[in-house]
mmCIF file of C-alpha atoms and ligand atoms in Angstrom:
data_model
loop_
_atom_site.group_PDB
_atom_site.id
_atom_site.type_symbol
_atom_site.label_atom_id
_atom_site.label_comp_id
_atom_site.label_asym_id
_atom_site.label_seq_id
_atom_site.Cartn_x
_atom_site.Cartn_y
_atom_site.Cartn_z
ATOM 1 C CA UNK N 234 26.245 23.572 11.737
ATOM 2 C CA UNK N 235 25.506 21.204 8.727
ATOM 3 C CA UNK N 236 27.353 17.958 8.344
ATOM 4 C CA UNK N 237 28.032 17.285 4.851
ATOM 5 C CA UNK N 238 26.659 13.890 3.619
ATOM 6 C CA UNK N 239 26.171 12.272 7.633
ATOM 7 C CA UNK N 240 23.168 10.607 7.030
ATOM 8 C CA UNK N 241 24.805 7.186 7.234
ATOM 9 C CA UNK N 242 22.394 5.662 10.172
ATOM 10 C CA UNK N 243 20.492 2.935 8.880
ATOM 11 C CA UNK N 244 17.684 3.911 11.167
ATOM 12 C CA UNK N 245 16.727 6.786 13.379
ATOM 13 C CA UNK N 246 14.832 7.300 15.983
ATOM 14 C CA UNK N 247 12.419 9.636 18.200
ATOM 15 C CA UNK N 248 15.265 10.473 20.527
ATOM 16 C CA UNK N 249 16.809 11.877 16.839
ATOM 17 C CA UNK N 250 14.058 13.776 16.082
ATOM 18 C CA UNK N 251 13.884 15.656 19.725
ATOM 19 C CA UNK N 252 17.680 16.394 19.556
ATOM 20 C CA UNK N 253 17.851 17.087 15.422
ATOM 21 C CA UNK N 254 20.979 17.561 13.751
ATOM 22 C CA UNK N 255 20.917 19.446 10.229
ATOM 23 C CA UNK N 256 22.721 16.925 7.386
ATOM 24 C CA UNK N 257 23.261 17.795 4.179
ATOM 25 C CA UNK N 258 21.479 17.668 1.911
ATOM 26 C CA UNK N 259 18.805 17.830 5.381
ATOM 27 C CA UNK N 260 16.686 15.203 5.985
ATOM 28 C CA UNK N 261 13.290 16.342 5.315
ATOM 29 C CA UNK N 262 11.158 13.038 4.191
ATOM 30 C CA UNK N 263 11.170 9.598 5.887
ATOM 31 C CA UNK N 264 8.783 6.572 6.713
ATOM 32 C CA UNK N 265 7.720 5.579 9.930
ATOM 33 C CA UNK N 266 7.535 2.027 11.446
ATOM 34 C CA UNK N 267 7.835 -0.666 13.588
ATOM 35 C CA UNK N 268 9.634 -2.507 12.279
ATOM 36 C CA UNK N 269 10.810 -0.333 9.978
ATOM 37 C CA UNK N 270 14.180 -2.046 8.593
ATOM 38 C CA UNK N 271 13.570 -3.897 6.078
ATOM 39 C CA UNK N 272 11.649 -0.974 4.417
ATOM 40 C CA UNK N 273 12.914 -0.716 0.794
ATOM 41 C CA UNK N 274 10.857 3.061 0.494
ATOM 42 C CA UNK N 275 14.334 5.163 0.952
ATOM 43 C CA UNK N 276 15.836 3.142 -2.275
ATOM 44 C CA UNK N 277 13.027 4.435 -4.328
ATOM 45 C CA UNK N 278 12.451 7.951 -2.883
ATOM 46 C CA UNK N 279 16.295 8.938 -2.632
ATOM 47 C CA UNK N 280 16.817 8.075 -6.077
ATOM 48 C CA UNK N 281 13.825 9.685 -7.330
ATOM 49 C CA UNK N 282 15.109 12.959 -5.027
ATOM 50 C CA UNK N 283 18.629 12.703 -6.006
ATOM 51 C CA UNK N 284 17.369 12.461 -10.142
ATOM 52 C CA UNK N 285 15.434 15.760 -9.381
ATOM 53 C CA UNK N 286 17.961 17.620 -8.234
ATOM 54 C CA UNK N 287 15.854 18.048 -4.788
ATOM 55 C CA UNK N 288 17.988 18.390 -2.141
ATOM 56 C CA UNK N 289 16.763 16.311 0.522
ATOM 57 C CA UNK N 290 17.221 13.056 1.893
ATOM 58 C CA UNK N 291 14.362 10.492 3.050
ATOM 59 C CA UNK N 292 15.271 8.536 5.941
ATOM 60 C CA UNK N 293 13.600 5.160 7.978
ATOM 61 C CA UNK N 294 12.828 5.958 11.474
ATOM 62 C CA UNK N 295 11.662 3.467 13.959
ATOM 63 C CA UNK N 296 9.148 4.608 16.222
ATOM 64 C CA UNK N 297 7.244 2.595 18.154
ATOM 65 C CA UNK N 298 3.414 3.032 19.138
ATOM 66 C CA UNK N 299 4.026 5.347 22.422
ATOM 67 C CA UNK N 300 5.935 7.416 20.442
ATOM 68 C CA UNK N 301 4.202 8.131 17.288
ATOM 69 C CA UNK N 302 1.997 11.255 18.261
ATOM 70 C CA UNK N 303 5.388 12.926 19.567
ATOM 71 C CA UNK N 304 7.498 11.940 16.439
ATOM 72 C CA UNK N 305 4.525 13.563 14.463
ATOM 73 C CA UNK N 306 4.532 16.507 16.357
ATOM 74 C CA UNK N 307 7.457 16.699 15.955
ATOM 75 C CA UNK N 308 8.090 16.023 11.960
ATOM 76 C CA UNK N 309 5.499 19.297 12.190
ATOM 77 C CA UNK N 310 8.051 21.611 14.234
ATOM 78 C CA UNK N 311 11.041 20.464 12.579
ATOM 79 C CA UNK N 312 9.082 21.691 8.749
ATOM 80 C CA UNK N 313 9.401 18.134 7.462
ATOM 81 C CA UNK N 314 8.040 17.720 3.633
ATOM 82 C CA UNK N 315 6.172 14.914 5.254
ATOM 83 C CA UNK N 316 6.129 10.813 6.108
ATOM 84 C CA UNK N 317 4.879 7.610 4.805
ATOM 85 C CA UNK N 318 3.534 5.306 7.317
ATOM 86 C CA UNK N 319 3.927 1.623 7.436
ATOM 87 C CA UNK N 320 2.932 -0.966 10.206
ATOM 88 C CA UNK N 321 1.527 -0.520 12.949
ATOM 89 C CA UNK N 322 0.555 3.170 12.172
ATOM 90 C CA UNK N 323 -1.621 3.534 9.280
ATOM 91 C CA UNK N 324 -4.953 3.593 11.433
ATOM 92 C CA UNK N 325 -3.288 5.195 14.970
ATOM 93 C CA UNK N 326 -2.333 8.244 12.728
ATOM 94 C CA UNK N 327 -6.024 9.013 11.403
ATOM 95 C CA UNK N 328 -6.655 10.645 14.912
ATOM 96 C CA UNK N 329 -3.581 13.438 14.220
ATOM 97 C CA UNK N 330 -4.492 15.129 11.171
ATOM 98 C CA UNK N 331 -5.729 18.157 10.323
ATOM 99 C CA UNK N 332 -7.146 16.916 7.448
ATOM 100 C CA UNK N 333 -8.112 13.622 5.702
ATOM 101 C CA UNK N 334 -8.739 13.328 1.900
ATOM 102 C CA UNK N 335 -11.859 11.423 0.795
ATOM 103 C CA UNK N 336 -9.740 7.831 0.499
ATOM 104 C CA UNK N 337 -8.150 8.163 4.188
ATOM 105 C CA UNK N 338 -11.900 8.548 5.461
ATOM 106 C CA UNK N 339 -13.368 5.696 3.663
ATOM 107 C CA UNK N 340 -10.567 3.556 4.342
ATOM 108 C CA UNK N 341 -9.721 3.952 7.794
ATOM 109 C CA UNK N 342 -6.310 4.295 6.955
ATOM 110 C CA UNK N 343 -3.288 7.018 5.752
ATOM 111 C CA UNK N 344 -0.174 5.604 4.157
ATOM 112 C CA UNK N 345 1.486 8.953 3.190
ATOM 113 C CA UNK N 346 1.159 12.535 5.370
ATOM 114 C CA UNK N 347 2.416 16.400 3.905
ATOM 115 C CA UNK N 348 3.348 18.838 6.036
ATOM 116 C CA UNK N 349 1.408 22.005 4.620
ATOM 117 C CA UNK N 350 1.700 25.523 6.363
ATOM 118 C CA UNK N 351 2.341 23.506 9.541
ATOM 119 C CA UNK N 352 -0.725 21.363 9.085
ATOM 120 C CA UNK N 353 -0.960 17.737 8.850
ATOM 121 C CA UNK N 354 -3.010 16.247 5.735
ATOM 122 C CA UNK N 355 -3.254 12.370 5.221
ATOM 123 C CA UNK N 356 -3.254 10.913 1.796
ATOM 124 C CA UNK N 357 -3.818 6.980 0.843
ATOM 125 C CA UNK N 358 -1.802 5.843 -1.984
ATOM 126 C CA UNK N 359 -1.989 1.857 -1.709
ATOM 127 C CA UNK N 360 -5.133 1.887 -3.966
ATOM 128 C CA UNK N 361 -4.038 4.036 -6.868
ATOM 129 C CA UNK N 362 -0.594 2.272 -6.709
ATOM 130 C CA UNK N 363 -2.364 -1.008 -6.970
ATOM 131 C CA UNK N 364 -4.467 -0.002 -10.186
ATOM 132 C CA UNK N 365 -1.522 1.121 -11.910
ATOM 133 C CA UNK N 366 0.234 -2.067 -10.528
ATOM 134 C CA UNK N 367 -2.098 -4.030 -11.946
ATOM 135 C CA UNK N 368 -1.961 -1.939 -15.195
ATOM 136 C CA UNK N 369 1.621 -2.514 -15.616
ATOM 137 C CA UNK N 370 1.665 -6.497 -15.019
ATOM 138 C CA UNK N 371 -1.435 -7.554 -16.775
ATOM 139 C CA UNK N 372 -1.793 -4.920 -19.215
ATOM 140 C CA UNK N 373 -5.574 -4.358 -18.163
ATOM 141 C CA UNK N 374 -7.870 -2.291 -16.153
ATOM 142 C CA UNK N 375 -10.025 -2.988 -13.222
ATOM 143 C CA UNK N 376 -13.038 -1.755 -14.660
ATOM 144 C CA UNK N 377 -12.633 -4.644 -17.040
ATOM 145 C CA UNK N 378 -12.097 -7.414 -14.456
ATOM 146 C CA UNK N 379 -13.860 -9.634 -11.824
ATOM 147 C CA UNK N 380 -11.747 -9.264 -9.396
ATOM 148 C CA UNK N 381 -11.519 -11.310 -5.557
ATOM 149 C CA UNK N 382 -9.764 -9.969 -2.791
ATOM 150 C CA UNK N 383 -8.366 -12.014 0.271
ATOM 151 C CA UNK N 384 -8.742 -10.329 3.173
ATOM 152 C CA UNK N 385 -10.680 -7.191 4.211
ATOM 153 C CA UNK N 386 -8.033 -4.928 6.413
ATOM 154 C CA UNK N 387 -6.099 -2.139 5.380
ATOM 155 C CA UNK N 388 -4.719 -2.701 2.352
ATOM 156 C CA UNK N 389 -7.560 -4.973 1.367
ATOM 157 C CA UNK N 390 -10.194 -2.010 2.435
ATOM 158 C CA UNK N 391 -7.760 0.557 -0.193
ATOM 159 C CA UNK N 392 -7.779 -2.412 -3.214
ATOM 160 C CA UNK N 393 -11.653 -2.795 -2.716
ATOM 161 C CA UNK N 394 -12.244 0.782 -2.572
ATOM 162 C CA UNK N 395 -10.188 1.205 -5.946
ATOM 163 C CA UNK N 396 -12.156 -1.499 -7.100
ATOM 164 C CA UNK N 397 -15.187 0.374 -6.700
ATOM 165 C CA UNK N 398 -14.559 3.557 -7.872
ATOM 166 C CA UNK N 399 -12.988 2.270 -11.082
ATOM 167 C CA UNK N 400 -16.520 0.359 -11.847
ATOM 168 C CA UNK N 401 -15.104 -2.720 -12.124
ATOM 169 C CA UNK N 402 -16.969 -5.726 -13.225
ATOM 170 C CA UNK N 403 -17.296 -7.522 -9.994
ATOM 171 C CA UNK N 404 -15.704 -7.176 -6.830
ATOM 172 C CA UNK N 405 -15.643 -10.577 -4.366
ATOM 173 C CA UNK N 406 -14.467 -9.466 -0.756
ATOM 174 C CA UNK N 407 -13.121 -13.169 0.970
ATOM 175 C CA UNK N 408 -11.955 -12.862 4.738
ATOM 176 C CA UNK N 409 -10.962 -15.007 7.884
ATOM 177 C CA UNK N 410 -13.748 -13.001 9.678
ATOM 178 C CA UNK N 411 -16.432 -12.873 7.614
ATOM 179 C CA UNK N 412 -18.103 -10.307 8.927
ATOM 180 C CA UNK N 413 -15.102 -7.871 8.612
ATOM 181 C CA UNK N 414 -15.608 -8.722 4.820
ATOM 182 C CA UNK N 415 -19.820 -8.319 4.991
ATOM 183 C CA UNK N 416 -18.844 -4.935 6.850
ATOM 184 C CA UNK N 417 -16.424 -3.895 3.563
ATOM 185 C CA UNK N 418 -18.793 -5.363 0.595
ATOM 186 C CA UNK N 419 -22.115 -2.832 3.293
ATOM 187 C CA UNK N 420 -20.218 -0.126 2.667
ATOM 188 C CA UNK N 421 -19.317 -0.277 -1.526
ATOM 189 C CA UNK N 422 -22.846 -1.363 -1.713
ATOM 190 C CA UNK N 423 -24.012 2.027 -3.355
ATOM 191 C CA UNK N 424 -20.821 2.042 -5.984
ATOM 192 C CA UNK N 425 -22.158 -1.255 -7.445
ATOM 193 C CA UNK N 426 -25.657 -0.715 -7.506
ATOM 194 C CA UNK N 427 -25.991 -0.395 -11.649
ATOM 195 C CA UNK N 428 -26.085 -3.785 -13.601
ATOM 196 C CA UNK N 429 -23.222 -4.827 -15.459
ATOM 197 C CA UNK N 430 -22.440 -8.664 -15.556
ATOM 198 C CA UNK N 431 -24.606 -10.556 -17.176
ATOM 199 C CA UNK N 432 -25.741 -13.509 -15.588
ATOM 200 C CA UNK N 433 -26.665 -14.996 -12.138
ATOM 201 C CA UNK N 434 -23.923 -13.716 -10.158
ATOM 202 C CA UNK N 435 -24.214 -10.879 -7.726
ATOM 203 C CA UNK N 436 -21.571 -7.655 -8.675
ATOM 204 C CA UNK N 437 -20.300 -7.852 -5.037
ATOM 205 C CA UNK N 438 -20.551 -10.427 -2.346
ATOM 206 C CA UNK N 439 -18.683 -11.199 0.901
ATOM 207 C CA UNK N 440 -17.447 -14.917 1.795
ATOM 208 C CA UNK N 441 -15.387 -16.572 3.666
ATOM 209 C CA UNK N 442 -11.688 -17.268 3.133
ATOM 210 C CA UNK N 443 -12.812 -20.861 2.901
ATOM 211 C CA UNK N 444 -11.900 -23.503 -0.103
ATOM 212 C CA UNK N 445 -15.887 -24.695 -0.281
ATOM 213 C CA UNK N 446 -16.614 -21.069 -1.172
ATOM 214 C CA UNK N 447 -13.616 -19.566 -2.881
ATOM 215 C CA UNK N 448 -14.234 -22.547 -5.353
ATOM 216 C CA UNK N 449 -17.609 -21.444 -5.935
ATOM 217 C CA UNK N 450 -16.292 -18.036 -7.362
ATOM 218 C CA UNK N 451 -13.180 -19.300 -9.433
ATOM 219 C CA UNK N 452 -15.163 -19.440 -12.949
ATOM 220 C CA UNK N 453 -16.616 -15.970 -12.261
ATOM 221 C CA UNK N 454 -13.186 -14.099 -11.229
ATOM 222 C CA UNK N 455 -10.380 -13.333 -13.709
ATOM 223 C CA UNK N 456 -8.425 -11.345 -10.981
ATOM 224 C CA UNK N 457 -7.243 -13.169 -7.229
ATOM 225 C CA UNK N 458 -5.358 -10.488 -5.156
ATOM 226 C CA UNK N 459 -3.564 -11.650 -1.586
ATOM 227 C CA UNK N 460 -4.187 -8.823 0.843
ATOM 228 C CA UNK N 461 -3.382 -10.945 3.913
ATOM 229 C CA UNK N 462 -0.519 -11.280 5.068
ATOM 230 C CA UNK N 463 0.130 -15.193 4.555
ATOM 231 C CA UNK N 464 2.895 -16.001 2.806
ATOM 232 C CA UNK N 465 5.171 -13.402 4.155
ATOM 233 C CA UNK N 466 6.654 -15.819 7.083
ATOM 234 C CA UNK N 467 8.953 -18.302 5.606
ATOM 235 C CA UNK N 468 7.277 -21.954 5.897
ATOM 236 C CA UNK N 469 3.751 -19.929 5.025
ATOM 237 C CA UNK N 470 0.916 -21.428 2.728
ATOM 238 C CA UNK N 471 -0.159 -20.121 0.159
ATOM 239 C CA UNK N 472 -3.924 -18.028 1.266
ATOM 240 C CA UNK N 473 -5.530 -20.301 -1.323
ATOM 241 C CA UNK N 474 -4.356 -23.749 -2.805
ATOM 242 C CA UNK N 475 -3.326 -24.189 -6.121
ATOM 243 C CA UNK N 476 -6.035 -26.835 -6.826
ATOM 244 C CA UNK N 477 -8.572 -24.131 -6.475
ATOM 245 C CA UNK N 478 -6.482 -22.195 -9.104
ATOM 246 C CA UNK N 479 -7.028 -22.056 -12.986
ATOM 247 C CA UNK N 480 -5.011 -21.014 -16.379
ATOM 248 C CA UNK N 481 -7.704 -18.202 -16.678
ATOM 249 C CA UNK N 482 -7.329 -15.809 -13.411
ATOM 250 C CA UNK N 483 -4.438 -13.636 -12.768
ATOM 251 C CA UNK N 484 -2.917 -13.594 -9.650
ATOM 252 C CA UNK N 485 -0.923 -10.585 -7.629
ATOM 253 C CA UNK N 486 -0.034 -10.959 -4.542
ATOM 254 C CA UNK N 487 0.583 -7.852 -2.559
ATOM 255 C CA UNK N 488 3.526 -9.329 -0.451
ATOM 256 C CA UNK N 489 6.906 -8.355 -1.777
ATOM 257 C CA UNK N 490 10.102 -10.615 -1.212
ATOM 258 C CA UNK N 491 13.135 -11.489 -3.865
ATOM 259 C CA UNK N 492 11.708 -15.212 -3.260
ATOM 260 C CA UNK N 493 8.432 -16.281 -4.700
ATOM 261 C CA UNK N 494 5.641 -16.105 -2.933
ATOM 262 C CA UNK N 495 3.725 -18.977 -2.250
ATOM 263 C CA UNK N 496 0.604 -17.510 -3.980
ATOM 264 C CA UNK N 497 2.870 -17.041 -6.984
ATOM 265 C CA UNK N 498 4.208 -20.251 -7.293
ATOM 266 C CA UNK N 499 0.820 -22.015 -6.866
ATOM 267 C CA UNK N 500 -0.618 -19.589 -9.667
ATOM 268 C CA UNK N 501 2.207 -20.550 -11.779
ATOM 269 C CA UNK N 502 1.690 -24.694 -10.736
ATOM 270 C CA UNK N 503 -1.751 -23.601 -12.216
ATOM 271 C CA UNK N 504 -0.912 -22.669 -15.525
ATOM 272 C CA UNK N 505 -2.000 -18.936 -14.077
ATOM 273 C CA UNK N 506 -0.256 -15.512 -14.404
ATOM 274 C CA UNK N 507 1.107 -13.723 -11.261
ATOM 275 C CA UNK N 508 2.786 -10.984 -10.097
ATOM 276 C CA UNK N 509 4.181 -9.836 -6.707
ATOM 277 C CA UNK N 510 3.280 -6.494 -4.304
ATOM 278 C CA UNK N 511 6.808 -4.638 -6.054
ATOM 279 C CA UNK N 512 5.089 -3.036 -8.559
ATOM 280 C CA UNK N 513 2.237 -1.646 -5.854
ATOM 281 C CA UNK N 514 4.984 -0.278 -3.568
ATOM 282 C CA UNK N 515 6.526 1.110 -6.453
ATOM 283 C CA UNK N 516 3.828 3.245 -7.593
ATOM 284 C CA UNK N 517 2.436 3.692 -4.224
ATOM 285 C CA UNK N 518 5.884 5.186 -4.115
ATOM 286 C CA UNK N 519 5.838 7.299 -6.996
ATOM 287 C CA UNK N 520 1.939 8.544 -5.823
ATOM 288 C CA UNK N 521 3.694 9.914 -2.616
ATOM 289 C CA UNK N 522 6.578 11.688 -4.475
ATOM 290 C CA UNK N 523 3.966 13.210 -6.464
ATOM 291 C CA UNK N 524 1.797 14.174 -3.091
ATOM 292 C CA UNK N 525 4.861 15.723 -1.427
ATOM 293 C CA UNK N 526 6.374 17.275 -4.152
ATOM 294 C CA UNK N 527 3.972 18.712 -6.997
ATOM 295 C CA UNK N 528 5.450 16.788 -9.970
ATOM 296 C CA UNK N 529 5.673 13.814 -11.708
ATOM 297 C CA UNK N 530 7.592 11.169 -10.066
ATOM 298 C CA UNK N 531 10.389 9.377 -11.997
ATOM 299 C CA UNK N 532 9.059 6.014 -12.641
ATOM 300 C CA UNK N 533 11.973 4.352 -14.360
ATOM 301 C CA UNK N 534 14.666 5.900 -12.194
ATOM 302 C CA UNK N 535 12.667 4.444 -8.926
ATOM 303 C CA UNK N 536 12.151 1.293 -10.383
ATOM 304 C CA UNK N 537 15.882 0.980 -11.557
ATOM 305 C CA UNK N 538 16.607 1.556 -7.815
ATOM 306 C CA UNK N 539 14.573 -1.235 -6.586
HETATM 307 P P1 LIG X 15 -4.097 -5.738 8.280
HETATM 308 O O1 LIG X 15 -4.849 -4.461 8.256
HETATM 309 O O2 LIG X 15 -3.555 -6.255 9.567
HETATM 310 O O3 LIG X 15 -5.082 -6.864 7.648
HETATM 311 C C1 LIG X 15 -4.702 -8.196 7.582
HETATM 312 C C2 LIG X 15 -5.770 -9.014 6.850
HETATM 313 O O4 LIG X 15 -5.248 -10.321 6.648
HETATM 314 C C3 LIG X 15 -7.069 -9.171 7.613
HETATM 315 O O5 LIG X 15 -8.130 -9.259 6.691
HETATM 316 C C4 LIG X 15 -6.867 -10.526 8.315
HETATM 317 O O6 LIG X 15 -8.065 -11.244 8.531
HETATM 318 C C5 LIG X 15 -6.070 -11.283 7.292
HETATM 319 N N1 LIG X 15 -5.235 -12.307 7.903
HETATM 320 C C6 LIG X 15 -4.214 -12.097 8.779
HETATM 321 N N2 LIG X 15 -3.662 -13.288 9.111
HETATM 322 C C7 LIG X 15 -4.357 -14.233 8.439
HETATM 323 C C8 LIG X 15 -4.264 -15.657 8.374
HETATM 324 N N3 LIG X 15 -3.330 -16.326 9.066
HETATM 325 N N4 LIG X 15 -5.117 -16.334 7.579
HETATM 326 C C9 LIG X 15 -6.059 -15.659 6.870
HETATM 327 N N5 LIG X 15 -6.209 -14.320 6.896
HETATM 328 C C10 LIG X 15 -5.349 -13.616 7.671
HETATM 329 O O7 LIG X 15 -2.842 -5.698 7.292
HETATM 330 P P2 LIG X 15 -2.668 -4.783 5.977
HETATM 331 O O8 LIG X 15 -2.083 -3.477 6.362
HETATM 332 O O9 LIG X 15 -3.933 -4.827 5.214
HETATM 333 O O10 LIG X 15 -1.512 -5.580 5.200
HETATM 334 C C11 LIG X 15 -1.759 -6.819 4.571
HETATM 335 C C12 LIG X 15 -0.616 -7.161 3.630
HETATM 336 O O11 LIG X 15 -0.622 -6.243 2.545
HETATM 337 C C13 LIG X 15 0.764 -7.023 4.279
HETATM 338 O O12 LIG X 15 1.304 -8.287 4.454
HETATM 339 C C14 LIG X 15 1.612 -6.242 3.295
HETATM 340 O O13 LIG X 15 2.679 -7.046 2.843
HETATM 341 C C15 LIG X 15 0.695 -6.011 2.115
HETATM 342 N N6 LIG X 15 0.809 -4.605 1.616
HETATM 343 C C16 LIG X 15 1.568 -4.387 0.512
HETATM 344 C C17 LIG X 15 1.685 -3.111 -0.008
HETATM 345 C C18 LIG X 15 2.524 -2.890 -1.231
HETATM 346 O O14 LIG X 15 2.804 -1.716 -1.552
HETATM 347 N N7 LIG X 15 2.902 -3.896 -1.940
HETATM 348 C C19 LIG X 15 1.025 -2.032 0.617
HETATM 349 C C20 LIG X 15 0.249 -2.293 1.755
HETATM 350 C C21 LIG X 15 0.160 -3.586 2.247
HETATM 351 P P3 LIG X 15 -8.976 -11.048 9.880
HETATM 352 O O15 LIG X 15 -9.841 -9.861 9.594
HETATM 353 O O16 LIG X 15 -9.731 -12.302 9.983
HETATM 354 O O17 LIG X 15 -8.007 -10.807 10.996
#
């Protein structure tokens, strides 16, 4: 029997989905994570559902590692729409789907998953929603900018890859491990191979996130992006000193947070532009809506809700 309107928890669980209860409207669409709390994903996608006149409801559950190849078993049985995934699950989930599109197979990593005639297919959104992101801040696309990205894991991997397939002018891969970033710059190799800059500068190089060689590249970057996760803990950094800033470069940082980030403020210190990671989860957001549910998403109805 359906319970009108009783999906009041804040978060469910995998003990939920193995003794499921029908709501109205049913819950159908979700994200997965651990932790999974603070997600602001059911803000968005409810009122983009609810302006649609779908009747469903999207949900936060927490599941933990262990449990993840059960609760996606299960969102299979149960005839969910389908699930984003957030931390730690992005790269665990690869192994359980039927099928990966191109972007979840060069990244190593699936953000969003549709449940299609009980099969599982993996979709990566975080690369398109960053291009449009970047779009919508700056007014400018990536095939038009130099652009240097901190870090080289997930969400770094997804940015460089967009960076790549939209041609853009130069792409400058900077991480901790530097041969995590040599590994990403090996494998984009072939999308950069035509000339485009002039000048003495390569079109893609690795470094390392250090200030002797991040300084090197500020004159020939007009685009930073922080795809580490420094700055997210309270008391945090900023990934790269505002000295090593300039008026000219653009900064977004892919951390979101009501506070500034510390990125941000040091771009700002720096007579610099910059924008925080809302407007990627926003149309990272949107990308999904449109995965699950054939149409166009409504942009201004899920950014009002944010
Ligand atoms: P990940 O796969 O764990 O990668 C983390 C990266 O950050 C690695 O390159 C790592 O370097 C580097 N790193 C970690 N701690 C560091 C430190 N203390 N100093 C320097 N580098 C450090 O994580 P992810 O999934 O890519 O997520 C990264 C960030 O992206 C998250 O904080 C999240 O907020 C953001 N994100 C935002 C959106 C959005 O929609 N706005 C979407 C996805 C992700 P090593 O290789 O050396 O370990």
């Amino acid at each position: 029997m359906k319970k009108k309107g009783t999906a009041t928890k804040q978060v469910y669980t995998l003990a939920d989905l193995k003794n499921w209860q029908d709501v109205d409207p049913p819950i159908r669409i979700g994200i997965f994570g651990d932790p999974v709390e603070h997600s602001l994903s059911p803000q968005i996608q409810n009122a983009a559902l609810k302006h649609c006149k779908i009747e469903l409801q999207y949900v936060r559950f927490h599941i933990s590692p262990a449990e993840l190849r059960e609760a996606i078993n299960l969102i299979r049985k149960l005839e969910f729409v389908g699930v984003n995934l957030t931390i730690p699950h992005k790269i665990a989930a690869l192994g359980l789907l039927d099928i990966a599109d191109d972007n979840v197979k060069r990244i190593g990593a699936v953000n969003v998953i549709k449940v299609e005639a009980g099969k599982l297919r993996g979709f990566n959104t975080d690369g398109r929603g960053f291009a449009r992101a970047v779009r919508e801040e700056f007014s400018v696309d990536l095939r038009d900018l130099r652009v240097l990205v901190l870090g080289a894991g997930g969400a770094a991997r997804a940015i460089a890859l967009q960076c790549a397939k939209e041609n853009s002018e130069r792409l400058v891969i900077a991480n901790r491990s530097f041969e995590k970033a040599q590994k990403l710059a090996d494998e984009l190799r072939d999308f950069f191979a035509g000339p485009k800059v002039l000048g003495p500068v390569a079109r893609l190089q690795a470094i390392p996130l250090e200030e002797a060689a991040i300084r090197f590249q500020i004159a020939n970057v007009d685009l930073i992006v922080n795809a580490t996760p420094v700055g997210l803990d309270r008391g945090d950094p900023s990934p790269i000193p505002s000295r090593l800033l300039a008026p000219h470069v653009m900064v977004y940082d892919t951390i979101y947070s009501a506070e500034r980030m510390p990125l941000i403020s040091a771009a700002l210190e720096a007579g610099a532009r910059g924008a925080n990671g809302l407007s990627m989860l926003l149309h990272q957001g949107a990308l999904a809506f449109e995965i699950w549910f054939q149409r166009e998403a409504p942009i201004e109805v899920m950014r009002k809700a944010l």
